[in-house]
Amino acid sequence: MKILIKSESESDPRYGCNPYQRPIDEYIKKGIIIIDKPPGPTSHQVVSWVKEILAIKKAGHSGTLDPKVTGVLPIGLMNSTKILKILLTSGKEYVTLMQIHSDVPEERLIKTLKYFNGEIFQTPPVKSSVKRRLRKRRIYDIEIIEVEGRNILFRVDCESGTYIRKLCHDIGLVLGTGAHMKELRRIRSGPFNEDMAITLHDLKDAVEFYKDDKDESHLRNIIFPMEKGIEHLKKIWVNDNAVDALCHGADLFAPGISKIEDDIQMNSDVAILTLKNELIALGKSLYTSTEIMNMERGRVVDLERVIMKPGTYPKKWG
């Protein structure tokens, strides 16, 4: 990542703060927790348990895992639910155990799986929550981890909305043997991987440490600032005097920009941040990085979702 400086600027220390230095109550309300979902409960049940443990009124997950499926389940807490939509559309990575219905040589297995690298077509399963129509999805990488008889363990890195059960079925069709998914684990969702995931017991223990000893460290170690959830997006940092206008829904104009990441493309999803790296809003870039750097005036980003509360920074407009 390369950062391009458009205008030198400093942030007033009296307003806002680095996301990792927020007071603990605010840190929780603007946090994301990564639960290692066990087999059995629904994703909704896991969210309900998180709300109960943390004694908060609002939480939501980014991407349903079926009851039998395990693995990475990002849960936004309170204010952080505002960024869940962007996490829903981020890439996913899975490890799955597929069983083929008759024997095939391993070389043919490897060749067949490679066939599914790239763009594929899928129709969502009958029990899915989306409309059943043919759609394109992209497989970024697929590799066999282990083969034991008719059981094939493989990893797949894919676009959001890819149905792994359907992928296994389609692999079976190409092989001519038939196949079905036996087990599935999500090991990554957007910027969050299974190394970051904790159990519900871990969360409960951290809360008890805080209640008994006022020790915040355990909660801070397992809860991430919501800004962690937009690491995969291109970023634009703005001067302090532009922050409050954005909080009131104004689009971002060129004079308010301090610095940007390179390689922003037209229509890219972008995160707009303060100079203290606090998330202000999400939107679509109207220009490329090069064009933005050369602009002295004009609208740069079409805002889609305001995250920061108005009044966090002083009003410098109107």
CSV table of N, CA and C in Angstrom, one decimal, residues 84-92 159-160 232 269:
chain,number,residue,atom,x,y,z
A,84,LEU,N,-21.5,-3.9,8.5
A,84,LEU,CA,-21.7,-5.3,8.2
A,84,LEU,C,-22.0,-5.6,6.7
A,85,LYS,N,-22.7,-4.6,6.0
A,85,LYS,CA,-23.0,-4.8,4.6
A,85,LYS,C,-21.7,-4.9,3.8
A,86,ILE,N,-20.7,-4.1,4.1
A,86,ILE,CA,-19.5,-4.1,3.3
A,86,ILE,C,-18.7,-5.4,3.6
A,87,LEU,N,-18.8,-6.0,4.8
A,87,LEU,CA,-18.2,-7.3,5.1
A,87,LEU,C,-18.9,-8.4,4.4
A,88,LEU,N,-20.2,-8.3,4.3
A,88,LEU,CA,-21.0,-9.3,3.6
A,88,LEU,C,-20.5,-9.6,2.2
A,89,THR,N,-20.0,-8.5,1.5
A,89,THR,CA,-19.6,-8.6,0.1
A,89,THR,C,-18.1,-8.9,0.0
A,90,SER,N,-17.4,-9.0,1.1
A,90,SER,CA,-15.9,-9.3,1.0
A,90,SER,C,-15.7,-10.8,0.8
A,91,GLY,N,-14.5,-11.1,0.3
A,91,GLY,CA,-14.1,-12.5,-0.1
A,91,GLY,C,-14.2,-13.4,1.1
A,92,LYS,N,-14.4,-14.7,0.8
A,92,LYS,CA,-14.4,-15.7,1.9
A,92,LYS,C,-13.5,-16.9,1.5
A,159,GLU,N,-15.3,-15.6,-4.1
A,159,GLU,CA,-16.1,-14.4,-4.0
A,159,GLU,C,-17.2,-14.7,-3.0
A,160,SER,N,-17.7,-13.6,-2.3
A,160,SER,CA,-18.8,-13.8,-1.4
A,160,SER,C,-20.0,-14.3,-2.2
A,232,HIS,N,-9.7,-4.0,4.0
A,232,HIS,CA,-9.6,-4.4,2.6
A,232,HIS,C,-10.1,-3.4,1.6
A,269,ASP,N,-15.2,0.9,-3.9
A,269,ASP,CA,-15.7,1.1,-2.6
A,269,ASP,C,-14.5,1.7,-1.8
